[in-house]
Amino acid sequence: MSAGFSIESLNKAQREAVLALKGPVLILAGAGTGKTRTVTCRMSALLENGVKAENVLAVTFTNKSAAEMAERVIGMVGRKSGEALTVCTFHSLCLRILKRNIESLGYKKKFAVMAGGDQTGMIRQLIVRKGGRKINLKPGEVMSAISKAKNSELPLSGIEDDLIAEIAVAYQNELRAQNAVDFDDLLLLGERVLREYPKVREYWQDKFQYITVDEFQDTNNLQMNLLQQLVGESNNICVVGDDDQSIYGWRGAQVANILQFERFFPNPKVIRLEENYRSTQAILEVANSLIRHNTGRREKKLRPTISGGDLVRLVSMPGDQEEAEWIVSEIVAQREEGRVLEDFAILFRTNGQIRKMEEVLREAKIPYRMVGAQSFYDRKEVRDILSYIQVLNQPELDIPLLRVLNTPPRGIGNTTSMAALDWSRDENQSIWETLIDEKFLTQVSSKVMNSIQAFTGRVEKARRDLIDGMHAGVVMDEWLREMEFDEWLMRQCKTDKEKDVRREGVSTTIASLTEAIKKGKSLSDFLDQTALDAEKEDDLEKRSGVTLITLHAAKGLEYPVVYLVGLEEGILPHKRSIEEGTRDEERRLLYVGITRAQVKMTMTYCATRVKWGKEEACEASSFIRELNPDWIHEEGYEDIMGAEASEEELRGFFSAMSDMLDE
C-alpha cells in the first residue's frame, strides 16, 4: 500500500479504520491498542487514495503530539506530500483562521497575541488599578477565571467574584484597544467568525475536506462547536478517542462529545480498537472488571495479546511511611535483578501524597523525576515555611529573609526591601545586618522603622527560645500563629480544595521539622534534607530515575513496573467526587492508572496516613470491591515482612542498597 506501512501488518479493526475514508468515523481506541499508528496510517491512506495533502487537517492537543504525528506521516508518504498536510493544535488552527479573517470581526488584520509576561503584566496593573496595591490577588487567579469563562462561552461580567469580574472586563477592553487577543480568544473568535460569516466558513470547509481529531474525549463544548462549523456537508470527520479515558472534566472536557457523537454527526461508522499490545492479560482483566461499572459508557473490552502475566498485587499497609519504604525496597531489589530505574513509575491521585515518597527516595539516594506534579518542596507555602526556618537558623542568609520579610504583609514593602538590599551591598553586609543597622533605620519613615524593628525583634525572640531549649517545631508553630500566617494564607485561596492543599503543606512541613528534631537532627540537617537549593532541585529533576507522576499526567504513558499508591476512600475516589457527582470520572482515573502498567502492577492502601501533620485512620477504596479477584493477589505488610528471606535474597538486597548509597 505504501513504503511506510503494510496493510497486512494491521489487525482487523485497525485495517477497517484505515480504510474508512468517507463520512463520519468514530474510532474508539482503548489503552495500548495502537491508536497513533492507526491514525497516521489512515492519513497516509487518504493521500494514496487521491486526496490532496492540503485538504487534510489533523487536530490534537499539544504541539509535541502534532509534531510526532506529522513526522510519522512524512515517514510513510515522503516529505513533499507530508509537509503539505496541516497537523496542528486547536489554538494553532484558529490562529490560521483569524490571520485570514479577523477583519470580519472588526479587528485590524495585523493583530497581536497576548501571552506570557505581557499578559501577566497587564493583569497585574489592572489588579492594582481596580483593587489597590494592598489587595491580595494574584494574576494567575484572574487569568484562570477569565479562561474558564471564555471556554464556557460565558460573559466575563458574570464571573462570580465581583473584583475579578471587573478586572476581567477591563482586561478584555484593554486587549481590544490594543488590537490583541489571548489564547482563549483564538478559539472563541475562530469559532465565531466561522459561525457568523458563511463565506468564511465555506472557504475553510473547502480547504479542509478531511478532518481528523485526536484525543477527542478531551474536547470541550467550544471545540466541538468549532468542529461543527468547520466540517462540510460531506461530514468527512474522523475522531479518535476513548470515553473510558476521559479524565479532564475538571478543566472543561465534555465526555458527552464522544458518548453522543451521533447527535453531532449522524450515522457514523464506529470502529473499536480492543486488541491491547501493552499490558499482560492479568492487568487487562483487572482494568476491564473495574471500568464496566461505569454507566452510559460505550461498550468495549481490552483484549490481551500477551497472555497470563503476574497477578495484580493489592497490598495493605499500616501507614504511608511503611508504604514508601516498602516500595523503595522493592525498587532496590528489582534493580539488582537487572531493571533500570526508568522502568518504575509511582502513581498518585493528589500532590499531597508525594512528599513521603520523595522523602524516602531522597534518603535512599535514589534518583527520581517528577511528572505532572509540583515537588512538595517547591510549593509556595512550603517554601515560605522553610524560608522562615532558615531565618530562624541563620538570619544572615539574604534570599530566605527577603522571601519572608513581608510575608504575610507587615508594612515592609518592596521599596523598603530593595532599599535594604542596595544598602547592604554598599556597606558589604547582610540584609539582616542592614535591618538592625541604626544608620539604615534613620533613612526610612518611623512607621516602616517600627515594622522592621517588630520583625527583627520577633526573630531574635524565636532564636532565644531555641537557645533556651524550646523545641523548634513549637517555636515555629507559635511564631506562625502569632503572625496569623494561616489566616493570611487562606485569604489567598479561591476554593476549598486550594485551602485544604495549602493548609496541609504548612502542617506537614512543621510535622516533618518536629519529627527530624526528635530524631536528633539539627535545623541545618533538616534544611539540607529538604534540598531547598533550587539549582540542585532542577538538576535532580533533569536526571533519569524513578518516575513520580500524577494519574492525570500519566495518560498516554507506559511503564514496565507500576505502583499505584493511596487506593483509599477519600483519595481514590476523591472525597469531592460524591458532592460533585464525578465518581465515574474517578473510576476512569483508576482505569487509566492500571492500564499504564506493562508487566507488573501493584496497588497499595494504608490503615493510617499522615494528614495535616496528624495520623488519621483510612478506609480501603470502594473501587477495590469492583476488581476481579481471580486476577488479584492480596497480601498484607505483615505477611510480606514476616516471610523468611533466604540468605541469598538478603545478600542481594543489602548489596544493592550499598551500591545505591555509594553512587
mmCIF file of C-alpha atoms in Angstrom, residues 316-602:
data_model
loop_
_atom_site.group_PDB
_atom_site.id
_atom_site.type_symbol
_atom_site.label_atom_id
_atom_site.label_comp_id
_atom_site.label_asym_id
_atom_site.label_seq_id
_atom_site.Cartn_x
_atom_site.Cartn_y
_atom_site.Cartn_z
ATOM 1 C CA SER A 316 -2.467 -3.335 52.660
ATOM 2 C CA MET A 317 -0.063 -1.134 54.597
ATOM 3 C CA PRO A 318 -0.117 0.049 58.217
ATOM 4 C CA GLY A 319 0.877 3.613 57.208
ATOM 5 C CA ASP A 320 2.326 5.815 54.493
ATOM 6 C CA GLN A 321 5.837 5.580 55.960
ATOM 7 C CA GLU A 322 5.825 1.794 55.585
ATOM 8 C CA GLU A 323 4.178 2.152 52.155
ATOM 9 C CA ALA A 324 7.012 4.358 50.889
ATOM 10 C CA GLU A 325 9.818 2.339 52.477
ATOM 11 C CA TRP A 326 8.465 -0.949 51.128
ATOM 12 C CA ILE A 327 8.097 0.369 47.561
ATOM 13 C CA VAL A 328 11.643 1.733 47.647
ATOM 14 C CA SER A 329 12.932 -1.637 48.930
ATOM 15 C CA GLU A 330 11.119 -3.329 46.029
ATOM 16 C CA ILE A 331 12.750 -0.982 43.527
ATOM 17 C CA VAL A 332 16.187 -1.661 45.018
ATOM 18 C CA ALA A 333 15.642 -5.436 44.845
ATOM 19 C CA GLN A 334 14.363 -5.386 41.252
ATOM 20 C CA ARG A 335 17.210 -3.161 40.154
ATOM 21 C CA GLU A 336 19.568 -5.840 41.431
ATOM 22 C CA GLU A 337 17.718 -8.249 39.133
ATOM 23 C CA GLY A 338 18.510 -6.101 36.112
ATOM 24 C CA ARG A 339 15.762 -3.499 35.868
ATOM 25 C CA VAL A 340 16.721 0.132 35.320
ATOM 26 C CA LEU A 341 15.181 2.922 37.390
ATOM 27 C CA GLU A 342 13.304 4.268 34.363
ATOM 28 C CA ASP A 343 11.231 1.053 34.355
ATOM 29 C CA PHE A 344 9.453 2.156 37.526
ATOM 30 C CA ALA A 345 6.568 4.584 37.934
ATOM 31 C CA ILE A 346 4.808 5.531 41.174
ATOM 32 C CA LEU A 347 1.331 6.921 40.534
ATOM 33 C CA PHE A 348 -0.529 9.325 42.855
ATOM 34 C CA ARG A 349 -4.033 10.760 42.911
ATOM 35 C CA THR A 350 -3.071 14.014 44.652
ATOM 36 C CA ASN A 351 0.053 16.125 45.057
ATOM 37 C CA GLY A 352 -0.218 15.828 48.839
ATOM 38 C CA GLN A 353 0.675 12.131 48.686
ATOM 39 C CA ILE A 354 4.030 12.723 47.029
ATOM 40 C CA ARG A 355 6.023 14.181 49.943
ATOM 41 C CA LYS A 356 6.557 10.942 51.852
ATOM 42 C CA MET A 357 7.721 9.063 48.756
ATOM 43 C CA GLU A 358 10.089 11.904 47.849
ATOM 44 C CA GLU A 359 11.497 11.859 51.363
ATOM 45 C CA VAL A 360 12.234 8.128 51.366
ATOM 46 C CA LEU A 361 13.707 8.187 47.851
ATOM 47 C CA ARG A 362 15.978 11.057 48.855
ATOM 48 C CA GLU A 363 17.118 9.245 51.976
ATOM 49 C CA ALA A 364 17.937 6.179 49.871
ATOM 50 C CA LYS A 365 19.686 8.435 47.314
ATOM 51 C CA ILE A 366 17.578 7.019 44.501
ATOM 52 C CA PRO A 367 17.211 9.469 41.578
ATOM 53 C CA TYR A 368 13.647 10.314 40.623
ATOM 54 C CA ARG A 369 11.825 12.631 38.266
ATOM 55 C CA MET A 370 8.587 14.453 38.875
ATOM 56 C CA VAL A 371 5.983 14.431 36.118
ATOM 57 C CA GLY A 372 2.684 16.270 36.285
ATOM 58 C CA ALA A 373 3.103 17.429 39.853
ATOM 59 C CA GLN A 374 4.942 20.139 41.659
ATOM 60 C CA SER A 375 7.550 18.884 44.067
ATOM 61 C CA PHE A 376 6.278 19.212 47.629
ATOM 62 C CA TYR A 377 9.339 21.315 48.434
ATOM 63 C CA ASP A 378 8.595 23.698 45.543
ATOM 64 C CA ARG A 379 5.075 24.585 46.695
ATOM 65 C CA LYS A 380 4.857 28.255 47.647
ATOM 66 C CA GLU A 381 3.514 27.787 51.166
ATOM 67 C CA VAL A 382 6.140 25.107 51.859
ATOM 68 C CA ARG A 383 8.942 27.333 50.559
ATOM 69 C CA ASP A 384 7.611 30.147 52.757
ATOM 70 C CA ILE A 385 7.747 27.968 55.897
ATOM 71 C CA LEU A 386 11.163 26.592 55.013
ATOM 72 C CA SER A 387 12.404 30.153 54.495
ATOM 73 C CA TYR A 388 11.178 31.062 57.988
ATOM 74 C CA ILE A 389 13.052 28.050 59.364
ATOM 75 C CA GLN A 390 16.179 29.233 57.520
ATOM 76 C CA VAL A 391 15.821 32.701 59.048
ATOM 77 C CA LEU A 392 15.431 31.064 62.453
ATOM 78 C CA ASN A 393 18.573 29.043 61.813
ATOM 79 C CA GLN A 394 20.692 31.665 60.021
ATOM 80 C CA PRO A 395 19.150 35.153 59.537
ATOM 81 C CA GLU A 396 22.244 36.334 57.645
ATOM 82 C CA LEU A 397 21.094 34.438 54.520
ATOM 83 C CA ASP A 398 19.591 37.086 52.201
ATOM 84 C CA ILE A 399 17.326 35.030 49.929
ATOM 85 C CA PRO A 400 15.078 33.388 52.565
ATOM 86 C CA LEU A 401 14.997 36.649 54.562
ATOM 87 C CA LEU A 402 13.786 38.625 51.544
ATOM 88 C CA ARG A 403 11.167 35.965 50.866
ATOM 89 C CA VAL A 404 9.527 36.271 54.289
ATOM 90 C CA LEU A 405 10.245 39.910 55.089
ATOM 91 C CA ASN A 406 6.725 40.965 54.082
ATOM 92 C CA THR A 407 5.033 37.555 54.014
ATOM 93 C CA PRO A 408 2.415 37.988 55.403
ATOM 94 C CA PRO A 409 2.331 41.760 54.783
ATOM 95 C CA ARG A 410 3.719 43.625 57.819
ATOM 96 C CA GLY A 411 4.434 47.085 56.441
ATOM 97 C CA ILE A 412 7.814 46.301 54.873
ATOM 98 C CA GLY A 413 7.077 46.607 51.176
ATOM 99 C CA ASN A 414 9.153 46.085 48.035
ATOM 100 C CA THR A 415 10.526 49.631 48.108
ATOM 101 C CA THR A 416 11.956 49.092 51.600
ATOM 102 C CA SER A 417 13.250 45.631 50.689
ATOM 103 C CA MET A 418 15.089 46.997 47.659
ATOM 104 C CA ALA A 419 16.476 49.882 49.711
ATOM 105 C CA ALA A 420 17.780 47.397 52.302
ATOM 106 C CA LEU A 421 19.298 45.288 49.521
ATOM 107 C CA ASP A 422 21.071 48.287 47.978
ATOM 108 C CA TRP A 423 22.310 49.462 51.402
ATOM 109 C CA SER A 424 23.624 46.003 52.259
ATOM 110 C CA ARG A 425 25.598 45.891 49.010
ATOM 111 C CA ASP A 426 27.033 49.367 49.558
ATOM 112 C CA GLU A 427 28.032 48.515 53.139
ATOM 113 C CA ASN A 428 29.176 44.983 52.299
ATOM 114 C CA GLN A 429 26.906 43.415 54.916
ATOM 115 C CA SER A 430 23.915 41.067 55.003
ATOM 116 C CA ILE A 431 20.362 42.350 54.726
ATOM 117 C CA TRP A 432 19.796 41.175 58.304
ATOM 118 C CA GLU A 433 22.681 43.359 59.486
ATOM 119 C CA THR A 434 21.173 46.220 57.492
ATOM 120 C CA LEU A 435 17.759 45.804 59.148
ATOM 121 C CA ILE A 436 19.328 46.199 62.598
ATOM 122 C CA ASP A 437 21.677 48.981 61.465
ATOM 123 C CA GLU A 438 20.668 52.277 63.131
ATOM 124 C CA LYS A 439 22.075 54.267 60.185
ATOM 125 C CA PHE A 440 19.785 52.447 57.749
ATOM 126 C CA LEU A 441 16.743 52.782 60.011
ATOM 127 C CA THR A 442 17.127 56.560 60.045
ATOM 128 C CA GLN A 443 16.650 56.524 56.244
ATOM 129 C CA VAL A 444 13.102 55.109 56.419
ATOM 130 C CA SER A 445 9.871 56.501 57.835
ATOM 131 C CA SER A 446 9.045 55.961 61.511
ATOM 132 C CA LYS A 447 6.171 53.659 60.511
ATOM 133 C CA VAL A 448 8.437 51.428 58.407
ATOM 134 C CA MET A 449 11.141 51.535 61.100
ATOM 135 C CA ASN A 450 8.627 50.284 63.692
ATOM 136 C CA SER A 451 7.616 47.449 61.352
ATOM 137 C CA ILE A 452 11.238 46.437 60.774
ATOM 138 C CA GLN A 453 12.065 46.520 64.486
ATOM 139 C CA ALA A 454 8.974 44.468 65.350
ATOM 140 C CA PHE A 455 10.047 41.833 62.806
ATOM 141 C CA THR A 456 13.710 41.661 63.825
ATOM 142 C CA GLY A 457 12.704 41.617 67.481
ATOM 143 C CA ARG A 458 10.427 38.631 66.854
ATOM 144 C CA VAL A 459 13.219 36.794 65.016
ATOM 145 C CA GLU A 460 15.577 37.368 67.917
ATOM 146 C CA LYS A 461 12.970 36.157 70.406
ATOM 147 C CA ALA A 462 12.460 32.952 68.417
ATOM 148 C CA ARG A 463 16.208 32.358 68.333
ATOM 149 C CA ARG A 464 16.454 32.920 72.114
ATOM 150 C CA ASP A 465 13.634 30.403 72.635
ATOM 151 C CA LEU A 466 15.675 27.836 70.703
ATOM 152 C CA ILE A 467 18.775 28.522 72.775
ATOM 153 C CA ASP A 468 16.666 28.167 75.948
ATOM 154 C CA GLY A 469 15.715 24.654 74.858
ATOM 155 C CA MET A 470 12.280 25.144 73.323
ATOM 156 C CA HIS A 471 11.521 22.604 70.560
ATOM 157 C CA ALA A 472 11.987 24.096 67.074
ATOM 158 C CA GLY A 473 8.573 22.820 65.958
ATOM 159 C CA VAL A 474 6.909 24.611 68.888
ATOM 160 C CA VAL A 475 8.878 27.805 68.204
ATOM 161 C CA MET A 476 7.778 27.847 64.562
ATOM 162 C CA ASP A 477 4.177 26.949 65.387
ATOM 163 C CA GLU A 478 3.883 29.784 67.911
ATOM 164 C CA TRP A 479 5.525 32.257 65.559
ATOM 165 C CA LEU A 480 3.185 31.352 62.683
ATOM 166 C CA ARG A 481 0.140 31.630 64.930
ATOM 167 C CA GLU A 482 1.265 34.996 66.224
ATOM 168 C CA MET A 483 1.667 36.429 62.696
ATOM 169 C CA GLU A 484 -1.677 34.826 61.654
ATOM 170 C CA PHE A 485 0.042 33.082 58.768
ATOM 171 C CA ASP A 486 -2.748 30.541 58.310
ATOM 172 C CA GLU A 487 -5.459 33.212 58.163
ATOM 173 C CA TRP A 488 -3.440 35.191 55.606
ATOM 174 C CA LEU A 489 -2.782 32.069 53.548
ATOM 175 C CA MET A 490 -6.472 31.167 53.479
ATOM 176 C CA ARG A 491 -7.312 34.624 52.140
ATOM 177 C CA GLN A 492 -5.136 33.872 49.115
ATOM 178 C CA CYS A 493 -7.192 30.781 48.233
ATOM 179 C CA LYS A 494 -10.152 30.816 45.889
ATOM 180 C CA THR A 495 -11.531 27.322 46.549
ATOM 181 C CA ASP A 496 -11.920 24.977 49.500
ATOM 182 C CA LYS A 497 -9.717 22.490 47.665
ATOM 183 C CA GLU A 498 -6.870 25.018 47.453
ATOM 184 C CA LYS A 499 -7.313 25.837 51.142
ATOM 185 C CA ASP A 500 -7.017 22.157 52.055
ATOM 186 C CA VAL A 501 -3.888 21.677 49.943
ATOM 187 C CA ARG A 502 -2.110 24.771 51.290
ATOM 188 C CA ARG A 503 -3.062 24.129 54.919
ATOM 189 C CA GLU A 504 -1.778 20.576 54.556
ATOM 190 C CA GLY A 505 1.507 21.871 53.135
ATOM 191 C CA VAL A 506 2.111 24.054 56.195
ATOM 192 C CA SER A 507 1.139 21.461 58.798
ATOM 193 C CA THR A 508 3.108 18.700 57.070
ATOM 194 C CA THR A 509 6.254 20.845 56.939
ATOM 195 C CA ILE A 510 6.027 21.665 60.659
ATOM 196 C CA ALA A 511 5.358 17.995 61.424
ATOM 197 C CA SER A 512 8.436 16.988 59.406
ATOM 198 C CA LEU A 513 10.531 19.516 61.326
ATOM 199 C CA THR A 514 9.235 18.174 64.634
ATOM 200 C CA GLU A 515 9.984 14.599 63.595
ATOM 201 C CA ALA A 516 13.516 15.490 62.452
ATOM 202 C CA ILE A 517 14.367 17.247 65.732
ATOM 203 C CA LYS A 518 13.030 14.266 67.685
ATOM 204 C CA LYS A 519 15.484 12.091 65.743
ATOM 205 C CA GLY A 520 18.339 14.301 66.934
ATOM 206 C CA LYS A 521 18.817 16.305 63.735
ATOM 207 C CA SER A 522 19.741 19.982 63.817
ATOM 208 C CA LEU A 523 17.914 22.719 61.924
ATOM 209 C CA SER A 524 20.752 22.708 59.385
ATOM 210 C CA ASP A 525 20.405 18.938 58.953
ATOM 211 C CA PHE A 526 16.668 19.308 58.372
ATOM 212 C CA LEU A 527 17.120 22.105 55.843
ATOM 213 C CA ASP A 528 19.808 20.174 53.990
ATOM 214 C CA GLN A 529 17.490 17.180 53.776
ATOM 215 C CA THR A 530 14.725 19.185 52.140
ATOM 216 C CA ALA A 531 17.093 20.083 49.294
ATOM 217 C CA LEU A 532 15.928 23.674 49.231
ATOM 218 C CA ASP A 533 18.609 24.752 46.812
ATOM 219 C CA ALA A 534 16.719 25.473 43.591
ATOM 220 C CA GLU A 535 19.636 24.670 41.281
ATOM 221 C CA LYS A 536 20.091 21.266 42.900
ATOM 222 C CA GLU A 537 16.370 20.551 42.638
ATOM 223 C CA ASP A 538 16.312 21.430 38.945
ATOM 224 C CA ASP A 539 19.343 19.202 38.374
ATOM 225 C CA LEU A 540 17.625 16.344 40.169
ATOM 226 C CA GLU A 541 14.526 16.618 38.003
ATOM 227 C CA LYS A 542 16.606 16.611 34.814
ATOM 228 C CA ARG A 543 18.196 13.335 35.827
ATOM 229 C CA SER A 544 16.854 9.969 34.870
ATOM 230 C CA GLY A 545 15.325 7.827 37.577
ATOM 231 C CA VAL A 546 12.113 6.512 39.069
ATOM 232 C CA THR A 547 9.068 8.387 37.764
ATOM 233 C CA LEU A 548 6.733 10.057 40.268
ATOM 234 C CA ILE A 549 3.612 11.023 38.353
ATOM 235 C CA THR A 550 0.018 12.011 38.961
ATOM 236 C CA LEU A 551 -2.695 9.849 37.460
ATOM 237 C CA HIS A 552 -3.876 12.768 35.327
ATOM 238 C CA ALA A 553 -0.410 13.246 33.841
ATOM 239 C CA ALA A 554 0.120 9.516 33.264
ATOM 240 C CA LYS A 555 -2.400 9.152 30.419
ATOM 241 C CA GLY A 556 -0.643 8.139 27.221
ATOM 242 C CA LEU A 557 2.425 6.817 29.034
ATOM 243 C CA GLU A 558 3.527 3.282 29.890
ATOM 244 C CA TYR A 559 5.981 1.660 32.289
ATOM 245 C CA PRO A 560 7.071 -1.947 32.850
ATOM 246 C CA VAL A 561 6.512 -1.711 36.628
ATOM 247 C CA VAL A 562 3.832 0.484 38.194
ATOM 248 C CA TYR A 563 2.969 1.207 41.838
ATOM 249 C CA LEU A 564 -0.353 2.956 42.378
ATOM 250 C CA VAL A 565 -0.481 4.243 45.952
ATOM 251 C CA GLY A 566 -3.282 5.515 48.166
ATOM 252 C CA LEU A 567 -6.158 3.366 46.945
ATOM 253 C CA GLU A 568 -8.303 4.695 49.753
ATOM 254 C CA GLU A 569 -11.762 6.176 50.126
ATOM 255 C CA GLY A 570 -11.430 9.942 50.054
ATOM 256 C CA ILE A 571 -8.307 9.797 47.881
ATOM 257 C CA LEU A 572 -9.441 7.500 45.058
ATOM 258 C CA PRO A 573 -12.309 8.099 44.723
ATOM 259 C CA HIS A 574 -11.619 11.636 45.890
ATOM 260 C CA LYS A 575 -13.826 12.914 48.697
ATOM 261 C CA ARG A 576 -15.261 15.637 46.462
ATOM 262 C CA SER A 577 -16.448 13.194 43.805
ATOM 263 C CA ILE A 578 -19.620 12.344 45.727
ATOM 264 C CA GLU A 579 -20.537 16.020 46.201
ATOM 265 C CA GLU A 580 -19.768 16.879 42.587
ATOM 266 C CA GLY A 581 -21.204 13.733 41.001
ATOM 267 C CA THR A 582 -17.890 12.768 39.404
ATOM 268 C CA ARG A 583 -17.445 9.248 40.789
ATOM 269 C CA ASP A 584 -17.470 7.809 37.250
ATOM 270 C CA GLU A 585 -14.551 10.059 36.321
ATOM 271 C CA GLU A 586 -12.661 8.863 39.406
ATOM 272 C CA ARG A 587 -13.209 5.291 38.241
ATOM 273 C CA ARG A 588 -11.869 6.234 34.807
ATOM 274 C CA LEU A 589 -8.846 7.754 36.526
ATOM 275 C CA LEU A 590 -8.079 4.473 38.299
ATOM 276 C CA TYR A 591 -8.607 2.633 34.996
ATOM 277 C CA VAL A 592 -6.046 4.918 33.329
ATOM 278 C CA GLY A 593 -3.615 4.188 36.157
ATOM 279 C CA ILE A 594 -3.962 0.411 35.875
ATOM 280 C CA THR A 595 -3.538 0.435 32.097
ATOM 281 C CA ARG A 596 -0.181 2.262 32.349
ATOM 282 C CA ALA A 597 1.455 -0.989 33.540
ATOM 283 C CA GLN A 598 3.070 -3.316 31.022
ATOM 284 C CA VAL A 599 4.362 -6.204 33.167
ATOM 285 C CA LYS A 600 3.857 -5.652 36.900
ATOM 286 C CA MET A 601 1.090 -3.727 38.646
ATOM 287 C CA THR A 602 0.892 -3.148 42.409
#
